[in-house]
Amino acid sequence: MDRGKPGSKMHILSDANGLPLVVGLSAANVHDSEGLKPMVAGHQTRHDPHRGRHFKPQRLHADKAYDVPHLRKWLRGKRIGVRIARKGIESSERLGRRRWVIERTMSWLSGYRRLSPRYERDPRNYLAFLGLAAALCCYKRLIRLTT
């Protein structure tokens, strides 16, 4: 967290393959951990009426910025497995087997010209372009899988 830093941060919740499920935006001087609850709460679970079950996230993989005790407790209360790197224990040099997936998703989204340098002054417009870029990433993956 940098108190005087201008700009914004992208928050992305993706699946195991890197497809963006939920995108969000916050000020650059807000800590990363404050964006986790709205992202998880914004993710809608699917309901299968034939089997009578809900499909919800099973595990959450995150980096050291999200290693906050109240977030771990909140996620366990929602019955979501917590795989968050521990501060002072795990090295940040290696991204791990799962962490590179979100880095690749961030790279896909920052590849769109309107997103990498932020041209939009209104955060609602920037969030709309971020959502559009996420939808385009999903569309491109769908086209690749069906052809």
Coordinates of N, CA, C and O in Angstrom, one line a residue:
M1 N 0.8 -1.2 0.0 CA 0.0 0.0 0.0 C 0.9 1.2 0.0 O 1.8 1.3 0.8
D2 N 0.6 2.1 -0.9 CA 1.3 3.4 -1.0 C 0.3 4.5 -0.9 O -0.5 4.7 -1.8
R3 N 0.4 5.3 0.2 CA -0.6 6.3 0.4 C -0.8 7.3 -0.6 O -1.8 7.8 -0.9
G4 N 0.3 7.7 -1.3 CA 0.2 8.8 -2.2 C 0.2 8.4 -3.7 O 0.3 9.2 -4.6
K5 N 0.0 7.1 -3.9 CA 0.1 6.6 -5.3 C -1.2 6.9 -6.0 O -2.3 6.5 -5.6
P6 N -1.2 7.6 -7.1 CA -2.4 7.8 -7.9 C -2.6 6.6 -8.8 O -1.7 5.8 -9.1
G7 N -3.8 6.5 -9.3 CA -4.1 5.4 -10.3 C -5.1 4.4 -9.7 O -5.8 4.7 -8.8
S8 N -5.1 3.2 -10.3 CA -6.0 2.2 -9.9 C -5.4 0.8 -10.0 O -4.4 0.7 -10.7
K9 N -6.0 -0.1 -9.4 CA -5.6 -1.5 -9.4 C -6.7 -2.4 -10.0 O -7.9 -2.2 -9.7
M10 N -6.3 -3.3 -10.8 CA -7.3 -4.3 -11.3 C -7.3 -5.5 -10.4 O -6.2 -6.0 -10.0
H11 N -8.5 -5.9 -10.0 CA -8.6 -7.1 -9.2 C -9.4 -8.2 -10.1 O -10.4 -7.8 -10.7
I12 N -8.8 -9.3 -10.2 CA -9.4 -10.4 -11.1 C -9.5 -11.7 -10.4 O -8.6 -12.1 -9.7
L13 N -10.7 -12.3 -10.5 CA -10.9 -13.6 -10.0 C -11.1 -14.5 -11.2 O -11.9 -14.3 -12.0
S14 N -10.2 -15.5 -11.3 CA -10.3 -16.4 -12.5 C -10.4 -17.8 -12.1 O -10.3 -18.2 -10.9
D15 N -10.8 -18.7 -13.1 CA -10.9 -20.1 -12.8 C -9.5 -20.7 -13.0 O -8.5 -20.0 -13.1
A16 N -9.4 -22.0 -12.9 CA -8.1 -22.7 -12.9 C -7.4 -22.6 -14.3 O -6.2 -22.8 -14.3
N17 N -8.2 -22.3 -15.3 CA -7.6 -22.2 -16.6 C -7.2 -20.8 -17.0 O -6.6 -20.5 -18.0
G18 N -7.5 -19.8 -16.1 CA -7.2 -18.4 -16.4 C -8.3 -17.6 -17.0 O -8.0 -16.4 -17.3
L19 N -9.4 -18.1 -17.1 CA -10.5 -17.3 -17.7 C -11.0 -16.4 -16.6 O -11.3 -16.8 -15.5
P20 N -11.1 -15.1 -16.9 CA -11.6 -14.1 -15.9 C -13.1 -14.3 -15.6 O -13.9 -14.3 -16.5
L21 N -13.4 -14.5 -14.3 CA -14.8 -14.7 -13.9 C -15.4 -13.4 -13.4 O -16.5 -13.1 -13.7
V22 N -14.6 -12.7 -12.5 CA -15.1 -11.4 -11.9 C -13.9 -10.5 -12.0 O -12.8 -10.8 -11.8
V23 N -14.2 -9.2 -12.5 CA -13.2 -8.2 -12.5 C -13.7 -7.0 -11.6 O -14.8 -6.8 -11.4
G24 N -12.7 -6.4 -11.0 CA -13.0 -5.3 -10.2 C -11.9 -4.2 -10.3 O -10.9 -4.4 -10.9
L25 N -12.2 -3.1 -9.6 CA -11.3 -1.9 -9.7 C -11.2 -1.3 -8.3 O -12.3 -1.2 -7.7
S26 N -10.1 -0.9 -7.9 CA -9.9 -0.1 -6.7 C -8.9 1.0 -6.9 O -8.1 0.9 -7.8
A27 N -8.8 1.9 -5.9 CA -7.7 2.9 -6.0 C -6.4 2.2 -5.7 O -6.3 1.2 -5.1
A28 N -5.3 2.9 -6.2 CA -4.0 2.3 -6.1 C -3.5 2.3 -4.7 O -2.6 1.6 -4.3
N29 N -4.0 3.2 -3.9 CA -3.5 3.4 -2.5 C -4.3 2.5 -1.5 O -4.2 2.7 -0.3
V30 N -5.2 1.6 -2.0 CA -5.9 0.7 -1.2 C -5.2 -0.7 -1.2 O -4.7 -1.1 -2.2
H31 N -5.1 -1.3 0.0 CA -4.4 -2.6 0.1 C -5.2 -3.6 -0.7 O -6.4 -3.6 -0.8
D32 N -4.4 -4.6 -1.2 CA -5.0 -5.6 -2.1 C -6.0 -6.5 -1.3 O -7.0 -6.9 -1.9
S33 N -5.8 -6.7 -0.1 CA -6.7 -7.6 0.7 C -8.1 -7.1 0.8 O -9.0 -7.8 1.0
E34 N -8.3 -5.8 0.7 CA -9.6 -5.2 0.8 C -10.5 -5.5 -0.4 O -11.7 -5.3 -0.4
G35 N -9.9 -5.9 -1.5 CA -10.6 -6.2 -2.7 C -11.1 -7.7 -2.8 O -11.8 -8.0 -3.7
L36 N -10.7 -8.5 -1.9 CA -11.0 -9.9 -2.0 C -12.4 -10.2 -1.7 O -13.1 -11.0 -2.4
K37 N -13.0 -9.7 -0.6 CA -14.3 -10.0 -0.2 C -15.4 -9.6 -1.3 O -16.2 -10.4 -1.6
P38 N -15.3 -8.4 -1.8 CA -16.2 -8.1 -2.9 C -16.1 -9.0 -4.1 O -17.1 -9.3 -4.8
M39 N -14.9 -9.4 -4.4 CA -14.7 -10.3 -5.6 C -15.3 -11.6 -5.4 O -16.0 -12.2 -6.2
V40 N -15.1 -12.2 -4.2 CA -15.7 -13.5 -3.9 C -17.2 -13.4 -3.7 O -18.0 -14.3 -4.2
A41 N -17.7 -12.4 -3.1 CA -19.1 -12.2 -3.0 C -19.8 -11.9 -4.3 O -20.9 -12.3 -4.5
G42 N -19.1 -11.3 -5.2 CA -19.6 -11.0 -6.6 C -19.7 -12.2 -7.5 O -20.4 -12.2 -8.5
H43 N -19.0 -13.3 -7.1 CA -19.0 -14.5 -7.9 C -20.2 -15.3 -7.6 O -20.5 -15.7 -6.5
Q44 N -21.0 -15.5 -8.6 CA -22.3 -16.2 -8.4 C -22.1 -17.7 -8.6 O -21.4 -18.1 -9.5
T45 N -22.7 -18.4 -7.7 CA -22.6 -19.9 -7.8 C -23.6 -20.4 -8.7 O -24.7 -19.8 -8.9
R46 N -23.3 -21.5 -9.4 CA -24.3 -22.1 -10.3 C -25.1 -23.1 -9.6 O -24.6 -23.8 -8.7
H47 N -26.3 -23.2 -10.0 CA -27.2 -24.2 -9.4 C -27.7 -25.2 -10.4 O -28.1 -24.8 -11.5
D48 N -27.5 -26.5 -10.1 CA -27.9 -27.5 -11.0 C -29.3 -28.0 -10.6 O -29.4 -28.7 -9.5
P49 N -30.4 -27.7 -11.2 CA -31.7 -28.1 -10.7 C -32.0 -29.6 -10.8 O -32.8 -30.1 -10.0
H50 N -31.3 -30.3 -11.7 CA -31.5 -31.7 -11.8 C -30.9 -32.5 -10.7 O -31.5 -33.5 -10.2
R51 N -29.7 -32.1 -10.2 CA -29.1 -32.7 -9.1 C -29.3 -32.1 -7.8 O -29.0 -32.6 -6.7
G52 N -29.8 -30.8 -7.8 CA -30.1 -30.1 -6.6 C -28.8 -29.7 -5.8 O -28.9 -29.6 -4.6
R53 N -27.8 -29.4 -6.5 CA -26.5 -28.9 -5.9 C -26.1 -27.6 -6.4 O -26.4 -27.2 -7.5
H54 N -25.3 -26.9 -5.6 CA -24.7 -25.7 -6.0 C -23.3 -25.9 -6.3 O -22.6 -26.7 -5.6
F55 N -22.8 -25.3 -7.3 CA -21.3 -25.3 -7.7 C -20.7 -24.0 -7.2 O -21.0 -23.0 -7.6
K56 N -19.8 -24.1 -6.2 CA -19.2 -23.0 -5.7 C -17.7 -23.2 -5.7 O -17.2 -24.3 -5.9
P57 N -16.9 -22.1 -5.6 CA -15.5 -22.3 -5.6 C -15.0 -23.2 -4.5 O -15.5 -23.2 -3.4
Q58 N -14.0 -24.1 -4.9 CA -13.5 -25.0 -3.9 C -12.2 -24.5 -3.2 O -12.1 -24.7 -2.0
R59 N -11.4 -23.9 -4.0 CA -10.1 -23.4 -3.5 C -9.8 -22.0 -4.0 O -10.2 -21.7 -5.1
L60 N -9.1 -21.2 -3.2 CA -8.7 -19.9 -3.6 C -7.2 -19.8 -3.5 O -6.7 -20.1 -2.4
H61 N -6.5 -19.6 -4.6 CA -5.0 -19.4 -4.5 C -4.7 -17.9 -4.6 O -5.3 -17.2 -5.5
A62 N -3.9 -17.4 -3.8 CA -3.6 -16.0 -3.7 C -2.1 -15.8 -3.3 O -1.5 -16.7 -2.7
D63 N -1.6 -14.6 -3.5 CA -0.3 -14.3 -3.1 C -0.2 -13.7 -1.7 O -1.3 -13.7 -1.0
K64 N 0.9 -13.3 -1.2 CA 1.1 -12.9 0.2 C 0.3 -11.7 0.6 O 0.1 -11.5 1.8
A65 N -0.1 -10.9 -0.4 CA -0.9 -9.7 0.0 C -2.2 -10.0 0.6 O -2.8 -9.2 1.4
Y66 N -2.7 -11.2 0.4 CA -4.0 -11.6 1.0 C -3.8 -12.5 2.2 O -4.8 -13.0 2.7
D67 N -2.6 -12.5 2.8 CA -2.4 -13.3 4.0 C -2.8 -12.5 5.2 O -1.9 -12.0 5.9
V68 N -4.1 -12.4 5.4 CA -4.6 -11.7 6.6 C -5.5 -12.6 7.3 O -6.3 -13.3 6.7
P69 N -5.4 -12.7 8.6 CA -6.2 -13.7 9.4 C -7.7 -13.6 9.2 O -8.3 -14.7 9.1
H70 N -8.2 -12.4 9.2 CA -9.7 -12.3 9.1 C -10.2 -12.8 7.7 O -11.3 -13.3 7.6
L71 N -9.4 -12.6 6.7 CA -9.8 -13.1 5.4 C -9.7 -14.7 5.3 O -10.6 -15.3 4.7
R72 N -8.7 -15.3 5.9 CA -8.7 -16.7 6.0 C -9.9 -17.3 6.7 O -10.5 -18.2 6.3
K73 N -10.3 -16.6 7.8 CA -11.4 -17.1 8.6 C -12.7 -16.9 7.8 O -13.6 -17.8 7.8
W74 N -12.8 -15.8 7.1 CA -14.0 -15.5 6.3 C -14.2 -16.5 5.2 O -15.3 -17.0 4.9
L75 N -13.1 -16.9 4.5 CA -13.1 -17.9 3.5 C -13.4 -19.3 4.0 O -14.2 -20.0 3.4
R76 N -12.9 -19.6 5.2 CA -13.2 -20.9 5.8 C -14.7 -21.0 6.1 O -15.3 -22.0 6.1
G77 N -15.2 -19.9 6.6 CA -16.7 -19.8 6.9 C -17.5 -20.0 5.7 O -18.7 -20.5 5.8
K78 N -17.0 -19.6 4.5 CA -17.8 -19.9 3.3 C -17.4 -21.3 2.7 O -17.9 -21.6 1.6
R79 N -16.6 -22.0 3.4 CA -16.2 -23.4 3.0 C -15.4 -23.4 1.7 O -15.6 -24.2 0.8
I80 N -14.5 -22.4 1.6 CA -13.6 -22.3 0.4 C -12.2 -22.6 1.0 O -11.8 -22.0 1.9
G81 N -11.5 -23.5 0.3 CA -10.2 -23.9 0.7 C -9.2 -22.7 0.5 O -9.3 -22.0 -0.5
V82 N -8.4 -22.5 1.4 CA -7.5 -21.4 1.4 C -6.1 -21.8 1.0 O -5.5 -22.6 1.7
R83 N -5.5 -21.3 -0.1 CA -4.2 -21.6 -0.5 C -3.5 -20.3 -0.7 O -3.2 -19.9 -1.8
I84 N -3.2 -19.6 0.4 CA -2.6 -18.3 0.3 C -1.1 -18.4 0.8 O -0.9 -19.0 1.8
A85 N -0.2 -17.8 0.1 CA 1.2 -17.9 0.5 C 1.4 -17.1 1.8 O 0.8 -16.1 2.0
R86 N 2.2 -17.7 2.7 CA 2.4 -17.1 4.0 C 3.5 -16.1 4.0 O 4.6 -16.3 3.3
K87 N 3.3 -15.0 4.7 CA 4.4 -14.0 4.8 C 5.5 -14.5 5.6 O 5.3 -15.1 6.7
G88 N 6.7 -14.3 5.1 CA 7.9 -14.6 5.8 C 8.3 -16.1 5.8 O 9.3 -16.5 6.3
I89 N 7.4 -16.9 5.2 CA 7.7 -18.4 5.1 C 8.0 -18.8 3.7 O 9.0 -19.5 3.4
E90 N 7.1 -18.5 2.8 CA 7.3 -18.9 1.4 C 8.0 -17.8 0.6 O 7.7 -16.6 0.7
S91 N 8.9 -18.2 -0.3 CA 9.7 -17.3 -1.1 C 8.8 -16.7 -2.3 O 7.9 -17.4 -2.8
S92 N 9.0 -15.5 -2.6 CA 8.2 -14.9 -3.6 C 8.9 -15.0 -5.0 O 8.4 -14.5 -6.0
E93 N 10.1 -15.6 -5.0 CA 10.8 -15.8 -6.3 C 10.1 -16.7 -7.2 O 10.0 -16.5 -8.4
R94 N 9.6 -17.8 -6.6 CA 8.9 -18.8 -7.4 C 7.4 -18.5 -7.4 O 6.8 -18.3 -6.3
L95 N 6.7 -18.5 -8.5 CA 5.3 -18.2 -8.6 C 4.5 -19.4 -8.2 O 3.3 -19.3 -7.9
G96 N 5.0 -20.6 -8.3 CA 4.3 -21.8 -8.0 C 3.6 -22.3 -9.2 O 3.5 -21.7 -10.3
R97 N 2.9 -23.4 -9.0 CA 2.2 -24.1 -10.1 C 0.9 -23.4 -10.5 O 0.5 -23.5 -11.6
R98 N 0.3 -22.7 -9.5 CA -1.0 -22.1 -9.8 C -1.0 -20.6 -9.9 O -1.8 -20.0 -10.6
R99 N 0.0 -20.0 -9.4 CA 0.1 -18.5 -9.4 C 0.3 -17.9 -10.8 O -0.2 -16.9 -11.1
W100 N 1.0 -18.6 -11.7 CA 1.3 -18.1 -13.0 C 0.0 -18.0 -13.8 O 0.0 -17.2 -14.8
V101 N -1.1 -18.7 -13.4 CA -2.3 -18.6 -14.2 C -2.9 -17.2 -14.1 O -3.3 -16.7 -15.2
I102 N -2.9 -16.6 -13.0 CA -3.5 -15.3 -12.8 C -2.6 -14.3 -13.4 O -3.0 -13.3 -14.0
E103 N -1.3 -14.5 -13.4 CA -0.3 -13.6 -14.1 C -0.5 -13.6 -15.6 O -0.5 -12.6 -16.2
R104 N -0.8 -14.8 -16.1 CA -1.1 -14.9 -17.6 C -2.4 -14.2 -17.9 O -2.5 -13.5 -18.9
T105 N -3.4 -14.3 -17.0 CA -4.7 -13.6 -17.2 C -4.5 -12.1 -17.2 O -5.0 -11.3 -18.0
M106 N -3.7 -11.6 -16.3 CA -3.4 -10.2 -16.2 C -2.7 -9.7 -17.5 O -2.9 -8.6 -18.0
S107 N -1.8 -10.6 -18.0 CA -1.1 -10.2 -19.2 C -2.1 -10.2 -20.4 O -2.0 -9.3 -21.3
W108 N -3.0 -11.1 -20.5 CA -4.1 -11.1 -21.5 C -4.8 -9.7 -21.5 O -5.1 -9.1 -22.5
L109 N -5.2 -9.4 -20.3 CA -6.0 -8.1 -20.1 C -5.2 -6.9 -20.4 O -5.8 -5.9 -20.9
S110 N -4.0 -6.9 -20.0 CA -3.2 -5.7 -20.2 C -2.7 -5.6 -21.7 O -2.2 -4.5 -22.1
G111 N -3.0 -6.6 -22.5 CA -2.7 -6.5 -23.9 C -3.6 -5.6 -24.7 O -3.4 -5.3 -25.8
Y112 N -4.8 -5.3 -24.1 CA -5.7 -4.4 -24.8 C -5.3 -3.0 -24.5 O -5.0 -2.5 -23.4
R113 N -5.3 -2.2 -25.6 CA -4.7 -0.8 -25.6 C -5.3 0.1 -24.6 O -4.7 1.0 -24.0
R114 N -6.6 0.0 -24.4 CA -7.3 0.9 -23.5 C -7.0 0.7 -22.1 O -7.3 1.5 -21.2
L115 N -6.4 -0.5 -21.7 CA -6.3 -0.8 -20.3 C -4.9 -0.6 -19.8 O -4.7 -0.3 -18.6
S116 N -3.8 -0.9 -20.6 CA -2.5 -0.8 -20.0 C -2.1 0.6 -19.6 O -1.8 0.8 -18.4
P117 N -2.1 1.6 -20.4 CA -2.1 3.0 -19.8 C -3.5 3.4 -19.7 O -4.3 3.3 -20.6
R118 N -3.9 3.8 -18.5 CA -5.3 4.1 -18.2 C -5.6 5.5 -18.9 O -5.2 6.5 -18.4
Y119 N -6.4 5.4 -20.0 CA -6.8 6.7 -20.6 C -8.1 7.2 -20.0 O -8.4 8.4 -20.1
E120 N -8.9 6.4 -19.5 CA -10.2 6.8 -19.0 C -10.1 7.4 -17.6 O -9.5 6.9 -16.7
R121 N -10.7 8.6 -17.5 CA -10.7 9.3 -16.2 C -11.8 8.8 -15.2 O -11.6 8.7 -14.0
D122 N -12.9 8.4 -15.8 CA -14.0 8.0 -15.0 C -13.8 6.5 -14.7 O -13.7 5.7 -15.6
P123 N -13.8 6.1 -13.4 CA -13.6 4.7 -13.1 C -14.7 3.7 -13.6 O -14.4 2.6 -13.9
R124 N -15.9 4.2 -13.8 CA -17.0 3.4 -14.4 C -16.7 3.0 -15.8 O -16.9 1.9 -16.2
N125 N -16.1 4.0 -16.6 CA -15.8 3.7 -18.0 C -14.6 2.7 -18.0 O -14.6 1.7 -18.8
Y126 N -13.6 2.9 -17.2 CA -12.5 1.9 -17.1 C -12.9 0.5 -16.7 O -12.5 -0.5 -17.3
L127 N -13.8 0.4 -15.8 CA -14.3 -0.9 -15.3 C -15.1 -1.5 -16.5 O -15.1 -2.7 -16.7
A128 N -15.9 -0.7 -17.2 CA -16.6 -1.2 -18.4 C -15.7 -1.8 -19.4 O -15.9 -2.9 -20.0
F129 N -14.6 -1.1 -19.7 CA -13.6 -1.6 -20.7 C -12.9 -2.9 -20.1 O -12.6 -3.8 -20.9
L130 N -12.7 -2.9 -18.8 CA -12.1 -4.1 -18.2 C -13.0 -5.3 -18.4 O -12.6 -6.4 -18.7
G131 N -14.3 -5.1 -18.1 CA -15.2 -6.2 -18.3 C -15.4 -6.6 -19.7 O -15.5 -7.8 -20.0
L132 N -15.3 -5.7 -20.7 CA -15.3 -6.0 -22.1 C -14.1 -6.8 -22.5 O -14.2 -7.8 -23.2
A133 N -12.9 -6.4 -22.0 CA -11.7 -7.2 -22.3 C -11.8 -8.6 -21.7 O -11.4 -9.6 -22.3
A134 N -12.4 -8.7 -20.5 CA -12.5 -10.1 -19.9 C -13.5 -10.9 -20.8 O -13.3 -12.1 -21.0
A135 N -14.6 -10.3 -21.2 CA -15.5 -11.0 -22.1 C -14.8 -11.4 -23.4 O -15.1 -12.6 -23.9
L136 N -14.0 -10.6 -24.0 CA -13.3 -11.0 -25.2 C -12.3 -12.1 -24.9 O -12.2 -13.0 -25.8
C137 N -11.7 -12.1 -23.8 CA -10.8 -13.3 -23.5 C -11.6 -14.6 -23.4 O -11.1 -15.6 -23.9
C138 N -12.7 -14.5 -22.8 CA -13.6 -15.7 -22.7 C -14.1 -16.1 -24.1 O -14.1 -17.3 -24.4
Y139 N -14.4 -15.2 -24.9 CA -14.9 -15.5 -26.3 C -13.8 -16.1 -27.1 O -14.0 -17.1 -27.8
K140 N -12.6 -15.6 -27.0 CA -11.4 -16.1 -27.8 C -11.2 -17.6 -27.3 O -10.8 -18.4 -28.2
R141 N -11.3 -17.8 -26.1 CA -11.0 -19.2 -25.6 C -12.1 -20.1 -26.1 O -11.9 -21.2 -26.5
L142 N -13.4 -19.6 -26.1 CA -14.5 -20.4 -26.6 C -14.3 -20.8 -28.1 O -14.5 -21.9 -28.5
I143 N -13.9 -19.8 -28.9 CA -13.7 -20.0 -30.3 C -12.6 -21.0 -30.5 O -12.7 -21.9 -31.3
R144 N -11.5 -20.9 -29.7 CA -10.4 -21.8 -29.9 C -10.8 -23.3 -29.5 O -10.3 -24.2 -30.1
L145 N -11.7 -23.4 -28.5 CA -12.1 -24.8 -28.1 C -13.1 -25.4 -29.0 O -13.2 -26.6 -29.1
T146 N -13.9 -24.6 -29.7 CA -14.9 -25.1 -30.6 C -14.5 -25.3 -32.1 O -15.2 -25.9 -32.8
T147 N -13.3 -24.8 -32.4 CA -12.9 -24.9 -33.8 C -11.7 -25.9 -33.9 O -11.1 -26.3 -33.0

